[in-house]
Coordinates of N, CA and C and ligand atoms in Angstrom, one line a residue:
X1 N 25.8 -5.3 -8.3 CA 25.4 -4.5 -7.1 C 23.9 -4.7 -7.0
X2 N 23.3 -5.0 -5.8 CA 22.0 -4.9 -5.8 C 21.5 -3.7 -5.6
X3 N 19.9 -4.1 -5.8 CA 19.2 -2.7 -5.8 C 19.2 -1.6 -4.2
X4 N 18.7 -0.4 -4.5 CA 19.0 -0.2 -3.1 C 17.9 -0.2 -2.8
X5 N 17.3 -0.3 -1.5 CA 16.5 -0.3 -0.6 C 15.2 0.8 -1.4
X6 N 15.4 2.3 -2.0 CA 14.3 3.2 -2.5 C 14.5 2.5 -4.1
X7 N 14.8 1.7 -4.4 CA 15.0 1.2 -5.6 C 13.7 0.1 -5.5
X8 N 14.0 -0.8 -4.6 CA 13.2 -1.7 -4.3 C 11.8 -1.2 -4.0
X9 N 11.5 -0.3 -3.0 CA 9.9 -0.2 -2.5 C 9.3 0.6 -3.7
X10 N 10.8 1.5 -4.4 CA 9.6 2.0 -5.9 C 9.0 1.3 -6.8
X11 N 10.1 0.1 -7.1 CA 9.3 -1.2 -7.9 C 7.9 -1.5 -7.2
X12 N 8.1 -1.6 -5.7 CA 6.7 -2.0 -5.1 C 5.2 -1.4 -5.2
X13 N 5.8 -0.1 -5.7 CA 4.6 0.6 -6.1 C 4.1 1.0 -7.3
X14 N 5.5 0.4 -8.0 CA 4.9 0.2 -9.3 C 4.0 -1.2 -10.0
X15 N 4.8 -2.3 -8.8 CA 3.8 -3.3 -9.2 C 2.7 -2.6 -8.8
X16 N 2.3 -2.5 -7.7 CA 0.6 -2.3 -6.9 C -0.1 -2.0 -8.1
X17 N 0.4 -0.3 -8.8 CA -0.7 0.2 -9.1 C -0.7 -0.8 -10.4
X18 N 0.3 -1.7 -11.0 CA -0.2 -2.3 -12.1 C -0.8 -3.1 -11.8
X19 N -1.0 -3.7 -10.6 CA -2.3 -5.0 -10.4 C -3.6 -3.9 -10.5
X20 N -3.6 -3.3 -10.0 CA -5.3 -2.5 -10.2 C -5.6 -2.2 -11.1
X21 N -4.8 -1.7 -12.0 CA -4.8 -1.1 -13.6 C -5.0 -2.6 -14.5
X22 N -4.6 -3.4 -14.1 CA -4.9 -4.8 -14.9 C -6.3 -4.8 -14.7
X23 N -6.6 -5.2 -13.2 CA -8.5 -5.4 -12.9 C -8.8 -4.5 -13.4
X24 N -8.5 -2.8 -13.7 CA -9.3 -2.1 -14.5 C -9.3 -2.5 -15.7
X25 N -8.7 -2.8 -16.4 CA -8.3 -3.1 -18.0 C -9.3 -3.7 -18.5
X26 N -9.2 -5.1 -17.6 CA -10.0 -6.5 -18.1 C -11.5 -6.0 -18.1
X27 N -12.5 -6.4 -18.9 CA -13.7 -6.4 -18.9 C -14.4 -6.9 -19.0
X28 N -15.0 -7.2 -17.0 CA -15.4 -8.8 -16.6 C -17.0 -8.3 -17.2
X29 N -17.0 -9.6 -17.6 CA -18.8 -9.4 -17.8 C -19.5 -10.7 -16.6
X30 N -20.4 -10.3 -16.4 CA -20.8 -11.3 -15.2 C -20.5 -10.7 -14.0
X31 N -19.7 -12.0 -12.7 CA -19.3 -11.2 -11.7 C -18.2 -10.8 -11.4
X32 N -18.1 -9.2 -11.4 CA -16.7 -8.8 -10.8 C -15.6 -9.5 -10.0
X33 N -16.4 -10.3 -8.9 CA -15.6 -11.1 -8.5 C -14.8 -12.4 -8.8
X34 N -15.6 -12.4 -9.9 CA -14.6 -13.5 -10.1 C -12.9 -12.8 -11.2
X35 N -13.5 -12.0 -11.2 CA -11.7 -11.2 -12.0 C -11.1 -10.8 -10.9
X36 N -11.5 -10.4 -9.6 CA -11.2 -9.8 -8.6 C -9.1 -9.8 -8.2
X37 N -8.8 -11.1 -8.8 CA -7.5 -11.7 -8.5 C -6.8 -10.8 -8.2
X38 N -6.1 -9.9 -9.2 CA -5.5 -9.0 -9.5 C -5.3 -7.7 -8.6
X39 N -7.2 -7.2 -8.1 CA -6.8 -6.3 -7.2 C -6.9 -6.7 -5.8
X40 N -7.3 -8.5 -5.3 CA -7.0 -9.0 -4.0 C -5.5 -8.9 -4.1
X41 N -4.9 -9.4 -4.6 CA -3.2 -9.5 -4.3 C -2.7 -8.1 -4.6
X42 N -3.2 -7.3 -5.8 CA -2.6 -5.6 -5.0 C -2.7 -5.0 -3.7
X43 N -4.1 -5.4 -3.5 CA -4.8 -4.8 -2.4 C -3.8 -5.1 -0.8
X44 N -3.5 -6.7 -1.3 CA -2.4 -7.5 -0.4 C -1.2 -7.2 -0.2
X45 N -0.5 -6.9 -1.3 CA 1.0 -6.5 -1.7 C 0.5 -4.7 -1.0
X46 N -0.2 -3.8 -1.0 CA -0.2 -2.9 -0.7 C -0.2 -2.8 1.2
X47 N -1.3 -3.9 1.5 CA -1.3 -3.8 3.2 C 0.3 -4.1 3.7
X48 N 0.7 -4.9 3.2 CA 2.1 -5.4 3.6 C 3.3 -4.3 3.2
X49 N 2.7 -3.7 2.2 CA 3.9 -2.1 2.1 C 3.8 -1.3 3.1
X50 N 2.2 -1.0 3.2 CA 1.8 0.3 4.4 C 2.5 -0.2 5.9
X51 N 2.6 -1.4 6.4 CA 3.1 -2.0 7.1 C 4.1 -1.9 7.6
X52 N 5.1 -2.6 6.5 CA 6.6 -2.7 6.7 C 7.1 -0.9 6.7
X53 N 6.7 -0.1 5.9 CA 7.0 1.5 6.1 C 6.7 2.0 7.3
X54 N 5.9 1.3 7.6 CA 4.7 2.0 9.1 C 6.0 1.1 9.9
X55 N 6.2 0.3 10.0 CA 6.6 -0.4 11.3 C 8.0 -0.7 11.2
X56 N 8.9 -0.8 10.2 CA 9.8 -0.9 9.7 C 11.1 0.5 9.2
X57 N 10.3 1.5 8.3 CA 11.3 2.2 8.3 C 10.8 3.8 8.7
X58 N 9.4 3.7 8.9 CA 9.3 5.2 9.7 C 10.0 5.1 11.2
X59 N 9.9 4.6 12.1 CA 10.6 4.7 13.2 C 12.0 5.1 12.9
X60 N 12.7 4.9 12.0 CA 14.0 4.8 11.9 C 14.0 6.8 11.7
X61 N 13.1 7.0 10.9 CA 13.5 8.2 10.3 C 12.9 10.0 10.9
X62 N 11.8 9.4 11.6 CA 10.6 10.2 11.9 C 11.0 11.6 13.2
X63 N 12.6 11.5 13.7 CA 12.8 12.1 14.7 C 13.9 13.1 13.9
X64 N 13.4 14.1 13.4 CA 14.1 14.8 12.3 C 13.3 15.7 11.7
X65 N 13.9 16.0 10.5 CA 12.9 16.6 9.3 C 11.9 16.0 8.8
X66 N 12.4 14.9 8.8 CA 10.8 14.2 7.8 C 9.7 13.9 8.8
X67 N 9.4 14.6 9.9 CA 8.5 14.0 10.7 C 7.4 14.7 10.4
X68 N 7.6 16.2 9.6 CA 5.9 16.1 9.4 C 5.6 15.9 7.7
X69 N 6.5 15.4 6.7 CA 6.2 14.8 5.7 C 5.7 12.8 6.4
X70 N 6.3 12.7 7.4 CA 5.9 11.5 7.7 C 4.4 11.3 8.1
X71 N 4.0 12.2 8.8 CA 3.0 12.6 9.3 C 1.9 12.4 8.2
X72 N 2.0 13.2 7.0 CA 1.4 13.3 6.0 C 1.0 11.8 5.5
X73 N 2.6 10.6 5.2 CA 2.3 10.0 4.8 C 1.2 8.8 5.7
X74 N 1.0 9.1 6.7 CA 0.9 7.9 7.3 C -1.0 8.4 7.5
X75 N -1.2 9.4 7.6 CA -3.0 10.2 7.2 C -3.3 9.3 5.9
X76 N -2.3 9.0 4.7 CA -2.8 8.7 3.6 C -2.6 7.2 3.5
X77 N -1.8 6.4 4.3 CA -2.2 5.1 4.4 C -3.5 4.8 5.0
X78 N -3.8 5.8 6.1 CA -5.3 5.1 6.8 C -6.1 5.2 6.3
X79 N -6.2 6.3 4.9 CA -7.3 6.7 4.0 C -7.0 5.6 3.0
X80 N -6.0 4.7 2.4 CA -5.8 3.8 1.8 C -6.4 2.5 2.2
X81 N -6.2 2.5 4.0 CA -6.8 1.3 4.6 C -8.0 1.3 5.0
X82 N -8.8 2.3 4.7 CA -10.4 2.4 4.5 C -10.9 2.4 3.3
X83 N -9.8 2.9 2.2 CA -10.8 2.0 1.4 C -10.8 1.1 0.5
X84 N -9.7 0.1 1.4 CA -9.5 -0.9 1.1 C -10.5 -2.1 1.5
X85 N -10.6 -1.2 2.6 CA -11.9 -2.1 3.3 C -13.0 -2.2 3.3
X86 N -13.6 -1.0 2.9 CA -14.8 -1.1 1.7 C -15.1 -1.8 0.2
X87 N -13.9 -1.9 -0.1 CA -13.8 -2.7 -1.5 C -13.4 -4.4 -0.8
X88 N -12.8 -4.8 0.1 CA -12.8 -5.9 0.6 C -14.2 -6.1 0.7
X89 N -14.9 -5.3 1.6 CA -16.4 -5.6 1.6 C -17.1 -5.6 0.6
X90 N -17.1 -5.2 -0.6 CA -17.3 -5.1 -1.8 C -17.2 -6.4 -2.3
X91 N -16.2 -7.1 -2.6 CA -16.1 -8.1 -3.2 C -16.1 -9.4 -2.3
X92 N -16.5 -9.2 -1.3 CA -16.5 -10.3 -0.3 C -18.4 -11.1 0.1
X93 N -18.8 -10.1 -0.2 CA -20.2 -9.6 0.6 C -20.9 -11.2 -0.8
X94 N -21.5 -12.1 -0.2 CA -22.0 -13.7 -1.0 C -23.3 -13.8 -0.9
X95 N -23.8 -12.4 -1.2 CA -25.5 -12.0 -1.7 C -25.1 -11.5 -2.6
X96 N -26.1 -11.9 -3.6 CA -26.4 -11.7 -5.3 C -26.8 -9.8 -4.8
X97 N -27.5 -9.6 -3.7 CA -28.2 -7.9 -3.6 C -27.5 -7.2 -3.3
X98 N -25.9 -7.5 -3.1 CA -25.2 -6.9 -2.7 C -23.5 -7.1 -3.8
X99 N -24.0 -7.3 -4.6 CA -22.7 -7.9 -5.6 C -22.7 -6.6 -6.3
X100 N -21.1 -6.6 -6.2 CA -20.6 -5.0 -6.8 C -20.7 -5.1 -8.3
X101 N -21.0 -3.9 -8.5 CA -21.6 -3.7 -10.5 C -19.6 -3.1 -10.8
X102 N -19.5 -3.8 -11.7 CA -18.2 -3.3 -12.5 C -18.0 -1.6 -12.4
X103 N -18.6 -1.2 -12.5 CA -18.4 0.4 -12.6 C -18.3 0.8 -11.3
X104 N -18.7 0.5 -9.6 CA -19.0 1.2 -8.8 C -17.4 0.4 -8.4
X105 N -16.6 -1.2 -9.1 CA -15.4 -1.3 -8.3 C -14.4 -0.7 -9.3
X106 N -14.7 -0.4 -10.8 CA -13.7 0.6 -11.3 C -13.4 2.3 -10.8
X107 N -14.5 2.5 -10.2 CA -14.4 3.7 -10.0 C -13.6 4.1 -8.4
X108 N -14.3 2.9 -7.6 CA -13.4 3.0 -6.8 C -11.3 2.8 -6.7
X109 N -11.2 1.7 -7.7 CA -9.8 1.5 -8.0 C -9.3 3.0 -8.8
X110 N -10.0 3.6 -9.3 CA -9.4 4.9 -9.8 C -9.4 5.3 -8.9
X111 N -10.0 6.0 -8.0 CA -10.1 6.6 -6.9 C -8.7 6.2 -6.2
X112 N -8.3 5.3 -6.0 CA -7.3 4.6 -5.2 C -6.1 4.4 -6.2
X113 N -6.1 4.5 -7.5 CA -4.7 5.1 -8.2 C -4.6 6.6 -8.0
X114 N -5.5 7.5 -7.8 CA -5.4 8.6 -7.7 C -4.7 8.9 -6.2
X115 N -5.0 8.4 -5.6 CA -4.3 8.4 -3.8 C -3.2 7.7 -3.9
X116 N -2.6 7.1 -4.5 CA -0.9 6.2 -4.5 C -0.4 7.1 -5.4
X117 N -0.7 8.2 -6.5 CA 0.1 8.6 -7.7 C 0.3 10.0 -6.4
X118 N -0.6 10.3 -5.6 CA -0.4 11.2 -5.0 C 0.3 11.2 -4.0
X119 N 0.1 10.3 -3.3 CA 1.1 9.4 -2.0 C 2.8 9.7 -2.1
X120 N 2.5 8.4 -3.6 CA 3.9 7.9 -3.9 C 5.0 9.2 -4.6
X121 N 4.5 10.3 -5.2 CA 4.7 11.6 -5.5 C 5.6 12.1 -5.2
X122 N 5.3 12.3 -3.6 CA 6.2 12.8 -2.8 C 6.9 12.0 -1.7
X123 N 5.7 10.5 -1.6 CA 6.9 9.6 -1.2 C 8.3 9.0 -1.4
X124 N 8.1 9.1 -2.8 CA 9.3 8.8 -3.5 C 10.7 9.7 -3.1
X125 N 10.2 11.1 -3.5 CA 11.1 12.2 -3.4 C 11.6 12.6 -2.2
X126 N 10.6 12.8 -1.6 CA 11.0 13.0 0.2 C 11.0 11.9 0.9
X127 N 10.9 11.0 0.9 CA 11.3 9.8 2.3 C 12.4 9.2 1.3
X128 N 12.3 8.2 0.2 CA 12.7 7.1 0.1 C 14.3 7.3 -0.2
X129 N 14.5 8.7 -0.5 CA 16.5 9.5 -0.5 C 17.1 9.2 0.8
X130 N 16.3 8.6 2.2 CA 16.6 8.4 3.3 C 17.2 7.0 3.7
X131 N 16.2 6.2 2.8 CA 16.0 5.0 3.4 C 17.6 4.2 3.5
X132 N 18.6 4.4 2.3 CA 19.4 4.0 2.5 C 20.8 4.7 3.1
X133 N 20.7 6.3 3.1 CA 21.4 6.2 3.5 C 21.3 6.7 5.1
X134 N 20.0 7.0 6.1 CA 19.7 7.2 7.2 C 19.0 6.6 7.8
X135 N 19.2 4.9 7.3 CA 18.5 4.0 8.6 C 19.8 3.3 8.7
X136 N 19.8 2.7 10.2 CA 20.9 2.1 10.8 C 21.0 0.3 9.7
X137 N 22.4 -0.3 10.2 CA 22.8 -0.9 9.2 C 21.9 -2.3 9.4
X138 N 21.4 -2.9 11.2 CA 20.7 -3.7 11.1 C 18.9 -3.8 10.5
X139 N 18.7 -2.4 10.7 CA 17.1 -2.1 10.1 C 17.3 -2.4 8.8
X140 N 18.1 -2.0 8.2 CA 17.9 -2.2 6.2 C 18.4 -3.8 6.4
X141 N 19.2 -4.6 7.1 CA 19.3 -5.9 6.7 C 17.6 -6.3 6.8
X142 N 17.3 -6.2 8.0 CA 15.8 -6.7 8.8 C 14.5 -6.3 7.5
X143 N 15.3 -5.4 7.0 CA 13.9 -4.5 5.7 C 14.0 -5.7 4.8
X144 N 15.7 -5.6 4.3 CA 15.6 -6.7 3.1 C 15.6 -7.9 3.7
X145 N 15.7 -8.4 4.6 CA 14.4 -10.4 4.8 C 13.3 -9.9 4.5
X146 N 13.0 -8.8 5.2 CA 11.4 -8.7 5.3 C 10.9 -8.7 3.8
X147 N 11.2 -7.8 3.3 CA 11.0 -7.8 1.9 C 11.0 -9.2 1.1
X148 N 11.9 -10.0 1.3 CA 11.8 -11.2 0.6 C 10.3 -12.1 1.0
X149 N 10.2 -12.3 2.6 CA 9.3 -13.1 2.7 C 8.7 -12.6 3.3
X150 N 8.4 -11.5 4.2 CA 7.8 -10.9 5.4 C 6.3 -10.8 4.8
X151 N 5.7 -11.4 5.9 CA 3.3 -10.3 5.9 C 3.2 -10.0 7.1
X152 N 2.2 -9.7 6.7 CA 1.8 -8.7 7.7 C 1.1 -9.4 8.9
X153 N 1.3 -9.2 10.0 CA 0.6 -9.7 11.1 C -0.6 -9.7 10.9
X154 N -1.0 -10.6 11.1 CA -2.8 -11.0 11.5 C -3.0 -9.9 12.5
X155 N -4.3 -9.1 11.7 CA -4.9 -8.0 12.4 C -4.2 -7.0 12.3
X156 N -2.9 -6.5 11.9 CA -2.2 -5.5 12.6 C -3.1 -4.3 11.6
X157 N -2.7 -3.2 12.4 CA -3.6 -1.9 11.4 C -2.8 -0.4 11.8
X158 N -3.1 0.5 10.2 CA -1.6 1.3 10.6 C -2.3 2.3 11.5
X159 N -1.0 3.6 11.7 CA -1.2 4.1 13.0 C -2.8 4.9 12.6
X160 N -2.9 5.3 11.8 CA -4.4 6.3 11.3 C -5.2 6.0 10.6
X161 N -5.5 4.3 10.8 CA -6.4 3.3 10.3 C -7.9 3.9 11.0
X162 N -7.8 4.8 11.5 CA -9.6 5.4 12.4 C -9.3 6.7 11.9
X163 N -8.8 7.1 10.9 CA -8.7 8.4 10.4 C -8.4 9.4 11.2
Ligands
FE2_201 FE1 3.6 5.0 1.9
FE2_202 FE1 5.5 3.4 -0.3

């Protein structure tokens, strides 16, 4: 039997936070960026979660009870997608005067396990008991392609990406 649908996006979040927890682990000497790997493709694997939930299976569920736990969740992706974007600019920024010191991008990546352990908390509990069995039968086919190969639209940004 395959996994179900809240089976699958919990693995997803348990990869995430293990790619950040790796970049925290390692202990780059020199420049941060060059260890960076680990939390670019969390960072990545995370925009494309906030996404597919955002565009994918909140619509499905949002006209009901979970609409102000939805509500909730979707405040805390935009706070995810700011500071994600700060740490993009962080490790992106190709002046030596502006190159992030190891402790100001560990502290941020804590900061940002602290926001997913809290997120996923009650995302887990309250949304993801839905997903299979209160989204219609073509949305979960459409979830699982997506999940195999789906990214995220060039440019797209979630609903409370301006806080
Ligand atoms: Fe979420
Ligand atoms: Fe999630």
């Amino acid at each position: 039997m395959s996994a179900t649908l809240a089976e699958v996006l919990t693995v997803e979040h348990h990869a995430i936070d293990a790619g950040i927890e790796k970049f925290v682990a390692a202990s780059p000497s020199g420049n941060v960026r060059e260890w960076a790997a680990p939390l670019t493709e969390a960072m990545n694997a995370l925009r494309r979660h906030i996404y597919l939930e955002e565009e994918l299976v909140f619509p499905q569920l949002r006209n009901g009870p979970l609409m102000m736990p939805i509500m909730v969740m979707l405040n805390e992706h935009g706070e995810m997608w700011r500071r994600m974007a700060a740490l993009d600019e962080q490790l992106s920024a190709d002046d030596v005067e502006h190159e992030p010191t190891r402790s100001t991008v560990v502290a941020e990546c804590s900061a940002m396990l602290e926001l997913l352990d809290n997120h996923n908390s009650k995302e887990e509990p309250v949304i993801y008991p839905h997903l299979d069995s209160d989204m219609d039968d073509d949305s979960q086919a459409f979830l699982r392609d997506f999940l195999t190969d789906g990214t995220t639209p060039e440019g797209w940004e979630p609903a409370r990406a301006a806080g």
